[in-house]
């Protein structure tokens, strides 16, 4: 796309000059201001200065990422100019969903007097409670006669499978980066995937209004990341936008933000190409996501790559050339603003939702009935952590849950892998045990929490890493752990990571807040139970982020827990009298008046090894008192969440999950001798 620019008055712009005259980079121009395109040097040293254009007109410019190649013209494929398909990707908590909120509001998706809650795209109850995005979601806005389909994606590394799938539907991404933290581990992961797909990238430096914002460093670090990931020259010509998602402002320089997100919308239209389509070809649509509706059944979501999809149309559903079946499209929807709108036809290039194909799976192609061919299947990276799910065998089974049998558990787990491509489910050693593998413990605990809320009752074992054997040598997964910690707690955090076989490869100060950023390469085994330990060591001030790096040689033995458990001696109801003497042995999980059973973990022992306690003992009731009644003062019991319990348990322990309770117990099959 070519665009001539004329300036009506002198314009001061910030440029970054590379001292290397042999550099392959040049200056990039936008439609209204000059913007930074960083040049490769190691490290990048840039000198911002004022450069006046006085009555000069730059030559016509070309946005390299949005031009058509000769190969496209040769294949006679065309681009739709009236649609843009984009995914918003970023590290967790860098402000993706808040930015989408502002885009929706400024595109007049809602009425002026309509009440709109914050993070409107986080519609799931779990997402609102945890403050993270778990499932990717579609919406669309209209800007100057162009429809922009927006997909909000998760930022946590455990949900990377969602991001990998979604990139099949789009031509470009908005890479959101925090103005203080800069590129983080998940930023690297999502950018790597986007570049592999050949997508155009617009970099949004978000939270530019933070007091310790350092936009020059962030842009340079992001450009370095592009170079590290072997981006092409065209991809390195990224447009930089500076924004404050919460205020709904954006601009082409950090000091000069517009009153709205206009510069961001303009950059999307200009630098992200429209979908490349074969308008007259045979129908092809890849099912990238699956939703379920009680009335409509399974709904397949994806982008039409070629041809035209019509309501009531007979189609072929293909996995491979040989594995095909026939079906009919009963209903068709497109995304307009914040809802699905019925449609009669959908042309190639647009994202739509298809009803009527009850057995469709993610990765299958909806193709023309007579001449359709399947598109390449979706591939995602392998899981690295596994957990054992089994039926509830505690004495309290069936008190709270609706689904308690192994058949219920099996059906629910196998239903999950239909829409969750990054997860695996296998049958265990016994008929009532199943092995669930995922990207990380959070990936699996979100499934556990959802099942619990649906009325399921079951038990889960401790997380274990999935090892590999390469040339008869044992290899285990390693992850990059990034810890943001105040300087006064840095020593204890470094000691903790060292005990877990972590190797530091980077340390730097962040902003003016006295915070240090530590980067480690650490075995995934060493991360199990680490989050709570780091919070304890830093008094709740540290932030830990991790992402899978690669498989490497076995790092050696790691001790993750030094203390044993306090175990209930018999079934009954806890009493203040018994707990008062028990709390001298360690920290308790239960208060008075709580039903417990034999083998249930009721506290943390202050020493190694387990200890059996009678927490249900009652005080002998006699009529004669030789001394005054002793006042019983109980410590506040520890309140462990589901994630905390799964981090705490060891090999011979399990977590009992029911709709109303989360308990830990000793595994009766692996019960060790307790003192």
XYZ file of C-alpha atoms in Angstrom:
675
model
C 0.000 0.000 0.000
C 1.506 3.338 -1.004
C 0.728 6.635 0.661
C 2.082 10.112 -0.074
C 2.498 12.437 2.885
C 2.492 16.238 2.865
C 3.255 18.365 5.917
C 1.470 21.694 6.254
C 3.700 23.031 9.033
C 7.136 22.279 10.474
C 7.140 19.012 12.354
C 9.506 17.903 15.072
C 9.915 14.170 15.387
C 12.085 11.843 17.412
C 14.388 9.614 15.425
C 16.847 6.913 16.435
C 19.996 6.881 14.382
C 22.186 3.827 13.981
C 25.875 4.734 13.804
C 26.501 1.741 11.541
C 26.371 2.968 7.912
C 26.120 -0.609 6.583
C 22.886 -1.327 8.415
C 20.058 -2.877 6.456
C 17.417 -0.708 8.205
C 16.049 2.598 7.005
C 13.638 5.179 8.313
C 9.952 4.335 8.457
C 7.245 6.923 8.062
C 3.664 6.905 9.228
C 0.751 8.850 7.816
C 1.117 11.743 10.251
C 4.394 11.484 12.164
C 7.730 9.784 11.915
C 8.016 6.747 14.126
C 10.927 4.757 15.454
C 12.263 1.801 13.490
C 15.180 0.401 15.454
C 18.374 -0.671 13.832
C 20.321 -3.811 14.772
C 23.354 -3.214 16.910
C 24.430 -4.981 20.065
C 23.470 -3.409 22.339
C 21.280 -0.922 20.520
C 22.413 2.559 21.381
C 20.108 5.276 20.178
C 20.315 9.014 20.550
C 16.987 10.760 20.376
C 17.147 14.259 18.974
C 14.933 16.811 17.241
C 15.044 16.824 13.447
C 13.009 19.558 11.759
C 11.449 19.138 8.353
C 11.063 22.604 6.924
C 8.709 22.714 3.961
C 9.995 19.348 2.799
C 7.850 16.530 1.498
C 9.099 12.982 2.085
C 9.028 10.571 -0.798
C 5.972 8.306 -1.116
C 6.265 5.564 1.470
C 5.448 1.914 1.439
C 4.344 -0.140 4.502
C 6.455 -3.174 3.752
C 4.404 -5.691 5.716
C 1.211 -4.983 3.832
C 2.460 -5.184 0.241
C 1.642 -8.082 -2.030
C 4.452 -10.267 -3.282
C 4.968 -11.476 -6.816
C 4.194 -15.004 -5.602
C 0.691 -13.922 -4.568
C 0.045 -12.265 -7.909
C 1.286 -15.359 -9.672
C -1.225 -17.506 -7.787
C -3.919 -14.913 -8.604
C -4.939 -14.603 -4.979
C -6.567 -11.359 -3.968
C -6.687 -9.437 -0.706
C -9.896 -8.143 0.829
C -9.473 -4.472 1.637
C -12.609 -4.151 3.775
C -11.577 -6.614 6.542
C -8.683 -6.902 8.981
C -8.241 -9.976 11.196
C -5.999 -9.334 14.200
C -5.063 -11.102 17.436
C -3.994 -9.174 20.528
C -1.099 -10.998 22.180
C 1.069 -10.148 25.176
C 2.596 -11.369 28.413
C 0.196 -11.811 31.326
C -0.973 -8.532 32.916
C 0.391 -6.230 30.204
C -3.082 -4.837 29.510
C -4.531 -6.673 26.484
C -8.114 -7.001 27.733
C -8.208 -3.427 29.060
C -7.011 -2.177 25.662
C -9.773 -4.158 23.925
C -12.288 -2.518 26.310
C -11.154 0.926 25.159
C -11.273 -0.105 21.475
C -14.837 -1.384 21.855
C -16.008 1.756 23.652
C -14.462 4.133 21.123
C -15.895 2.169 18.213
C -19.367 2.836 19.699
C -20.097 -0.841 20.286
C -22.083 0.123 23.392
C -24.696 2.829 23.944
C -23.504 6.006 25.644
C -25.656 5.311 28.715
C -25.026 1.562 28.808
C -23.313 0.123 31.893
C -20.223 -1.830 30.852
C -18.142 -3.719 33.409
C -14.360 -3.648 33.301
C -12.549 -6.293 31.208
C -15.714 -7.035 29.266
C -13.941 -9.799 27.275
C -13.209 -11.760 30.481
C -16.753 -13.111 30.611
C -15.905 -16.352 32.412
C -16.413 -16.317 36.227
C -12.972 -17.867 36.769
C -11.335 -15.211 34.593
C -12.924 -12.438 36.654
C -11.883 -14.014 39.963
C -8.267 -14.584 38.944
C -7.875 -11.461 36.813
C -6.436 -13.405 33.853
C -7.697 -14.371 30.403
C -8.108 -18.141 30.025
C -10.090 -18.576 26.800
C -9.646 -16.614 23.568
C -12.709 -14.646 22.476
C -13.872 -12.979 19.273
C -15.367 -9.563 18.701
C -15.365 -6.990 15.914
C -15.516 -3.246 15.402
C -16.008 -0.991 12.391
C -13.603 1.813 11.563
C -13.917 3.926 8.404
C -15.821 1.293 6.385
C -13.374 -1.426 7.458
C -14.432 -4.325 9.663
C -11.743 -5.257 12.220
C -12.141 -8.746 13.698
C -10.351 -8.770 17.070
C -9.376 -11.900 19.008
C -8.353 -11.437 22.648
C -5.909 -14.188 23.679
C -4.617 -15.478 27.044
C -1.349 -14.054 28.350
C -0.313 -16.900 30.657
C 2.189 -19.394 29.245
C 0.098 -22.400 30.339
C -2.570 -21.374 27.808
C -0.147 -21.024 24.905
C -2.141 -23.661 22.999
C -5.018 -21.164 22.702
C -2.672 -18.580 21.160
C -1.162 -21.067 18.681
C -4.611 -22.037 17.389
C -5.852 -18.476 17.072
C -2.892 -17.401 14.919
C -4.328 -19.583 12.142
C -7.259 -17.144 11.828
C -5.453 -13.824 11.512
C -3.014 -11.920 9.276
C -1.491 -9.705 11.921
C -1.040 -9.239 15.662
C -0.987 -6.343 18.096
C 1.954 -7.142 20.379
C 1.218 -5.344 23.665
C 4.301 -4.646 25.817
C 4.403 -2.990 29.244
C 6.218 0.382 29.180
C 8.256 -0.531 32.291
C 8.804 -4.305 32.118
C 9.419 -4.550 28.379
C 9.404 -7.947 26.609
C 8.805 -10.812 29.068
C 8.944 -14.625 28.587
C 5.423 -14.952 27.178
C 6.054 -11.953 24.881
C 8.865 -13.971 23.354
C 6.677 -17.063 22.952
C 3.714 -15.350 21.245
C 5.971 -13.225 19.034
C 7.925 -16.302 17.943
C 4.692 -18.037 16.910
C 3.400 -14.941 15.074
C 6.665 -14.554 13.134
C 6.644 -18.249 12.187
C 3.206 -17.720 10.628
C 4.621 -14.729 8.722
C 2.201 -12.282 10.338
C 2.598 -8.511 10.379
C 3.199 -7.069 13.849
C 2.178 -3.718 15.331
C 3.940 -3.114 18.666
C 1.840 -1.297 21.281
C 3.830 0.077 24.222
C 1.032 0.085 26.812
C 0.764 1.763 30.239
C 2.830 4.692 28.928
C 1.410 6.852 31.743
C 3.270 4.885 34.451
C 5.713 7.121 36.390
C 8.721 4.869 35.674
C 7.883 4.237 31.987
C 10.943 3.773 29.764
C 9.624 3.613 26.180
C 13.025 3.927 24.444
C 14.383 0.896 26.307
C 11.204 -1.112 25.607
C 11.262 -0.401 21.851
C 14.959 -1.260 21.620
C 14.518 -4.470 23.634
C 11.551 -5.453 21.441
C 13.582 -4.867 18.279
C 16.404 -6.980 19.717
C 13.824 -9.717 20.290
C 12.724 -9.528 16.625
C 16.343 -9.965 15.533
C 16.878 -12.905 17.938
C 13.795 -14.644 16.550
C 15.075 -14.306 12.950
C 12.338 -11.934 11.814
C 12.412 -10.879 8.153
C 13.315 -7.335 7.123
C 9.635 -6.614 6.504
C 8.599 -7.867 9.946
C 11.337 -5.804 11.612
C 9.764 -2.692 10.090
C 7.162 -2.756 12.818
C 5.000 0.244 13.638
C 5.397 1.445 17.236
C 2.322 2.853 18.990
C 2.388 4.300 22.509
C -0.852 3.871 24.436
C -2.609 4.024 27.760
C -5.299 1.350 27.525
C -7.058 2.381 30.733
C -7.352 6.024 29.540
C -8.158 5.065 25.946
C -5.356 7.158 24.407
C -2.697 6.370 21.824
C -0.040 8.212 19.828
C 2.993 7.828 17.617
C 5.313 9.291 20.268
C 5.242 8.877 24.059
C 5.009 12.651 24.677
C 2.232 13.345 22.186
C -0.783 11.073 22.749
C -4.031 11.756 20.922
C -7.296 12.062 22.862
C -8.436 8.674 21.553
C -7.125 5.458 19.957
C -7.252 6.892 16.413
C -3.507 6.399 15.735
C -3.839 2.741 16.751
C -6.817 2.143 14.423
C -4.984 3.906 11.567
C -1.921 1.713 12.095
C -4.039 -1.455 12.028
C -5.643 -0.414 8.722
C -2.340 0.647 7.174
C 0.182 -1.938 8.359
C -1.839 -5.139 8.781
C -2.893 -6.581 5.425
C -6.372 -7.768 4.575
C -6.968 -11.528 4.325
C -5.533 -13.254 1.262
C -8.342 -15.223 -0.343
C -9.276 -17.375 -3.303
C -12.694 -15.843 -3.879
C -13.801 -18.127 -6.709
C -12.158 -21.288 -5.387
C -13.739 -24.296 -3.678
C -14.958 -23.695 -0.126
C -12.381 -24.124 2.664
C -12.827 -23.188 6.330
C -10.578 -24.388 9.168
C -12.326 -24.995 12.526
C -9.999 -23.172 14.937
C -12.204 -23.016 18.022
C -15.240 -24.843 19.406
C -18.034 -23.461 21.576
C -21.062 -25.265 22.972
C -24.618 -23.941 23.215
C -27.460 -25.787 24.942
C -29.856 -25.068 22.076
C -27.548 -25.041 19.032
C -25.082 -27.750 20.104
C -21.474 -27.555 18.933
C -20.463 -24.320 17.218
C -17.326 -24.296 15.049
C -15.467 -20.969 14.791
C -12.920 -20.224 12.101
C -11.993 -18.179 9.067
C -13.240 -18.922 5.560
C -10.060 -19.280 3.459
C -11.655 -19.794 0.050
C -15.065 -19.773 -1.610
C -18.366 -18.791 -0.048
C -20.131 -20.478 2.885
C -23.945 -20.408 2.839
C -26.652 -21.241 5.371
C -28.257 -24.650 4.629
C -25.294 -25.678 2.464
C -24.184 -29.328 2.193
C -20.479 -29.589 2.977
C -17.709 -32.118 3.399
C -15.893 -32.259 6.773
C -12.305 -33.442 6.314
C -9.457 -34.368 8.622
C -7.265 -35.717 5.791
C -7.901 -36.471 2.113
C -9.063 -39.984 3.007
C -11.031 -39.222 6.196
C -14.063 -37.199 5.133
C -17.756 -37.174 6.013
C -20.746 -35.127 4.903
C -22.827 -32.634 6.893
C -25.141 -29.649 6.500
C -24.724 -26.116 7.845
C -27.918 -25.348 9.752
C -27.046 -21.846 10.969
C -24.364 -19.308 10.197
C -23.174 -16.362 12.297
C -20.658 -13.546 11.913
C -19.220 -11.363 14.662
C -20.518 -7.820 14.756
C -19.588 -5.631 17.671
C -19.956 -7.712 20.822
C -22.355 -10.405 19.632
C -22.948 -13.087 17.028
C -25.286 -11.989 14.232
C -27.096 -14.465 11.894
C -25.866 -14.413 8.298
C -27.029 -16.044 5.059
C -23.610 -16.113 3.390
C -20.012 -15.537 4.495
C -17.356 -14.705 1.920
C -13.732 -15.759 2.101
C -11.627 -13.750 4.530
C -14.237 -13.263 7.240
C -14.428 -15.058 10.610
C -17.691 -16.890 11.274
C -19.417 -19.440 13.522
C -21.053 -22.551 12.030
C -23.835 -24.638 13.635
C -25.232 -28.021 12.644
C -22.101 -30.202 12.540
C -22.428 -32.088 15.826
C -19.171 -34.046 15.684
C -16.792 -31.397 14.318
C -13.375 -31.162 15.991
C -10.761 -28.416 16.159
C -8.392 -28.695 13.191
C -10.947 -30.165 10.765
C -11.785 -28.438 7.488
C -15.302 -27.583 6.305
C -14.899 -27.951 2.530
C -16.898 -27.952 -0.675
C -19.054 -31.088 -1.019
C -17.664 -32.113 -4.395
C -14.169 -30.652 -4.807
C -13.114 -29.460 -1.336
C -9.696 -30.314 0.046
C -8.559 -30.178 3.696
C -6.302 -27.417 4.983
C -3.165 -28.313 7.016
C -4.130 -29.478 10.529
C -3.349 -27.344 13.576
C -0.250 -28.371 15.511
C 0.522 -27.273 19.064
C 3.491 -27.959 21.318
C 3.549 -31.002 23.562
C 2.506 -30.865 27.261
C 5.188 -30.934 29.965
C 3.301 -31.739 33.215
C 0.909 -34.584 34.095
C -1.437 -35.331 37.002
C -3.469 -38.407 37.943
C -7.250 -37.990 38.296
C -9.212 -40.701 40.115
C -12.609 -41.215 41.724
C -13.136 -39.959 45.267
C -12.399 -42.727 47.793
C -12.672 -40.698 51.005
C -15.326 -41.514 53.681
C -17.098 -38.245 52.718
C -17.698 -39.285 49.101
C -21.047 -38.251 47.608
C -21.928 -35.668 50.263
C -21.601 -32.654 47.974
C -20.992 -33.805 44.397
C -23.422 -34.660 41.652
C -21.043 -36.703 39.458
C -18.909 -39.199 41.401
C -18.439 -42.298 39.207
C -15.491 -43.138 36.972
C -17.781 -43.032 33.915
C -18.763 -39.429 34.717
C -15.105 -38.522 35.206
C -13.993 -40.217 32.000
C -16.699 -38.577 29.853
C -15.894 -35.116 31.198
C -12.126 -35.445 30.664
C -12.440 -36.751 27.106
C -14.942 -33.985 26.349
C -12.330 -31.440 27.471
C -9.655 -32.532 24.993
C -12.036 -31.910 22.086
C -11.675 -28.147 22.593
C -8.386 -27.999 24.526
C -5.779 -29.077 21.984
C -2.783 -28.589 24.296
C -4.165 -31.141 26.782
C -3.884 -34.947 26.665
C -5.902 -37.602 28.541
C -4.882 -41.274 28.871
C -6.294 -44.188 30.839
C -4.308 -44.915 34.008
C -3.176 -48.173 35.603
C -6.639 -48.862 37.027
C -10.110 -48.424 35.529
C -10.891 -45.468 37.794
C -7.649 -43.512 37.163
C -6.850 -41.139 34.286
C -3.609 -39.333 33.446
C -4.152 -35.713 32.349
C -1.199 -33.896 30.724
C -0.992 -30.133 30.169
C 1.329 -27.181 29.609
C 1.721 -26.499 33.333
C 0.018 -26.860 36.699
C -2.195 -23.795 36.096
C -3.418 -25.314 32.832
C -4.654 -28.391 34.721
C -5.911 -26.589 37.853
C -8.223 -24.417 35.716
C -9.780 -27.661 34.401
C -10.081 -28.984 37.990
C -11.777 -25.765 39.150
C -14.234 -25.830 36.239
C -15.127 -29.484 36.899
C -15.587 -28.753 40.584
C -18.069 -25.970 39.804
C -19.955 -28.282 37.456
C -20.628 -30.705 40.362
C -17.840 -33.262 39.954
C -16.171 -34.999 42.886
C -12.756 -36.622 42.396
C -9.171 -36.844 43.626
C -5.961 -35.624 41.999
C -2.370 -36.634 42.630
C 0.731 -34.390 42.702
C 1.974 -32.853 39.424
C 4.853 -34.684 37.726
C 7.011 -33.573 34.815
C 6.987 -35.514 31.548
C 10.535 -36.701 30.857
C 11.967 -37.980 27.568
C 14.712 -40.415 26.635
C 17.009 -39.231 23.833
C 19.863 -41.580 22.840
C 19.328 -43.532 26.079
C 19.842 -40.358 28.120
C 17.134 -39.003 30.392
C 16.015 -35.466 29.543
C 13.589 -33.231 31.431
C 11.801 -29.967 30.554
C 13.452 -26.672 31.486
C 11.706 -23.326 31.785
C 12.733 -19.688 31.802
C 11.678 -18.191 35.150
C 11.513 -14.403 35.510
C 11.273 -13.062 39.067
C 10.557 -9.399 39.817
C 11.555 -8.794 43.439
C 12.403 -5.768 45.652
C 16.116 -5.497 46.381
C 15.768 -6.141 50.136
C 14.347 -9.646 49.487
C 16.639 -10.552 46.584
C 19.085 -12.634 48.667
C 16.487 -15.076 50.004
C 14.899 -15.494 46.541
C 18.285 -16.173 44.887
C 19.077 -18.777 47.577
C 15.703 -20.464 47.039
C 16.124 -20.696 43.251
C 19.678 -21.992 43.644
C 18.452 -24.897 45.819
C 16.093 -25.884 43.016
C 18.855 -26.155 40.405
C 18.113 -22.777 38.821
C 20.892 -21.074 36.832
C 20.803 -17.277 36.641
C 21.638 -15.797 33.240
C 20.445 -12.205 33.617
C 19.898 -9.615 36.368
C 18.849 -6.005 35.877
C 17.158 -3.137 37.700
C 13.634 -2.195 36.627
C 12.465 1.407 36.623
C 12.893 3.707 39.624
C 10.991 1.532 42.090
C 13.990 -0.342 43.551
C 12.953 -3.603 41.885
C 15.323 -6.186 40.406
C 14.492 -8.525 37.528
C 16.110 -11.973 37.796
C 16.079 -14.458 34.912
C 16.769 -18.151 35.502
C 16.823 -21.342 33.507
C 15.350 -23.918 35.877
C 13.996 -27.492 35.617
C 10.182 -27.669 35.582
C 10.492 -29.974 38.637
C 12.043 -27.105 40.563
C 9.029 -24.884 39.841
C 6.554 -27.239 41.531
C 5.669 -25.581 44.819
C 7.980 -22.631 44.104
C 5.348 -19.889 43.850
C 4.293 -20.124 47.507
C 7.891 -20.458 48.696
C 8.914 -17.297 46.807
C 5.938 -15.346 48.174
C 6.905 -16.412 51.709
C 10.563 -15.502 51.181
C 9.696 -12.055 49.756
C 6.767 -11.318 52.100
C 4.321 -11.413 49.212
C 6.135 -8.847 47.049
C 7.749 -11.032 44.337
C 6.174 -11.732 40.935
C 7.087 -15.035 39.261
C 6.528 -15.735 35.542
C 7.617 -18.873 33.721
C 7.558 -20.252 30.199
C 8.730 -23.548 28.691
C 12.165 -23.317 27.072
C 13.445 -26.730 25.995
C 14.347 -30.247 27.075
C 17.788 -30.715 28.643
C 19.846 -33.284 30.580
C 18.515 -34.407 33.981
C 19.570 -31.762 36.515
C 19.820 -34.024 39.587
C 17.736 -34.470 42.722
C 15.679 -31.534 43.989
C 14.159 -31.201 47.456
C 10.933 -29.230 47.230
C 9.558 -29.648 50.764
C 11.445 -30.048 54.042
C 8.463 -30.431 56.382
C 6.075 -33.317 56.875
C 2.304 -33.307 57.362
C 0.047 -33.515 60.410
C -2.463 -36.304 59.774
C -5.828 -36.900 61.483
C -5.810 -39.996 63.688
C -9.550 -40.770 63.518
C -12.818 -39.651 61.974
C -14.887 -37.062 63.820
C -15.378 -33.353 64.417
C -12.436 -31.172 65.505
C -12.497 -29.576 68.980
C -10.804 -26.463 70.368
C -9.343 -28.557 73.186
C -7.585 -30.951 70.772
C -6.457 -28.203 68.364
C -4.912 -26.185 71.207
C -2.438 -28.975 71.966
C -2.029 -29.902 68.270
C -0.973 -26.418 67.115
C 2.247 -26.771 69.122
C 3.297 -29.378 66.540
C 2.957 -27.056 63.519
C 0.519 -24.925 61.509
C -3.073 -26.159 61.217
C -5.335 -26.212 58.137
C -8.573 -26.717 60.100
C -10.436 -24.805 62.810
C -12.810 -26.146 65.489
C -16.064 -27.847 64.487
C -14.784 -29.194 61.139
C -15.510 -32.784 60.068
C -12.328 -34.746 59.346
C -11.552 -38.386 58.547
C -8.686 -40.752 59.246
C -5.783 -40.000 56.914
C -6.803 -36.395 56.193
C -3.979 -33.845 56.300
C -4.886 -31.267 58.957
C -1.661 -29.242 59.139
C 2.028 -28.790 58.361
C 4.447 -30.521 60.722
C 7.282 -28.310 61.949
C 9.794 -31.135 61.343
C 10.479 -33.610 58.521
C 8.247 -36.695 58.522
C 4.516 -37.089 59.112
C 2.850 -37.107 62.528
C -0.574 -38.553 63.442
C -2.714 -36.397 65.758
C -6.056 -36.772 67.456
C -7.741 -33.463 66.608
C -11.176 -34.718 67.724
C -10.302 -35.409 71.386
C -12.820 -33.953 73.859
C -12.078 -32.659 77.349
C -13.180 -34.992 80.130
C -16.339 -33.577 81.747
C -16.119 -33.922 85.558
C -17.930 -31.959 88.318
C -14.821 -31.253 90.332
C -12.303 -28.605 89.259
C -9.090 -28.283 91.220
C -7.989 -25.178 89.335
C -9.383 -22.394 87.175
C -10.477 -23.126 83.596
C -7.641 -22.548 81.134
C -8.391 -20.053 78.341
C -7.989 -21.665 74.894
C -6.395 -19.357 72.282
C -6.220 -20.873 68.799
C -4.044 -19.659 65.925
C -5.808 -18.739 62.689
C -5.754 -21.833 60.428
C -4.017 -21.631 57.056
C -6.482 -21.112 54.202
C -5.075 -22.982 51.196
C -6.620 -22.558 47.732
C -6.758 -25.321 45.127
C -3.470 -24.126 43.552
C -1.800 -24.008 46.982
C -2.927 -27.563 47.825
C -1.628 -28.943 44.523
C 1.709 -27.213 45.096
C 1.895 -28.575 48.666
C 1.216 -32.302 48.187
C 3.970 -34.864 47.643
C 4.160 -38.315 46.074
C 2.133 -40.141 48.754
C -0.564 -37.446 49.102
C -3.704 -36.447 47.162
C -6.143 -33.546 46.926
C -9.843 -34.344 47.343
C -11.891 -31.931 45.200
C -15.638 -31.475 45.755
C -18.025 -28.632 44.816
C -17.836 -27.098 48.315
C -14.574 -28.377 49.840
C -10.912 -28.925 49.054
C -9.149 -31.378 51.381
C -5.739 -33.033 51.341
C -5.198 -36.626 52.435
C -2.618 -39.390 52.428
C -2.866 -41.783 49.497
C -3.994 -45.081 51.101
C -2.189 -47.057 48.364
C 1.134 -45.359 49.139
C 0.701 -44.717 52.867
C 4.038 -44.342 54.633
C 4.531 -45.209 58.266
C 3.729 -42.199 60.428
C 5.105 -41.618 63.906
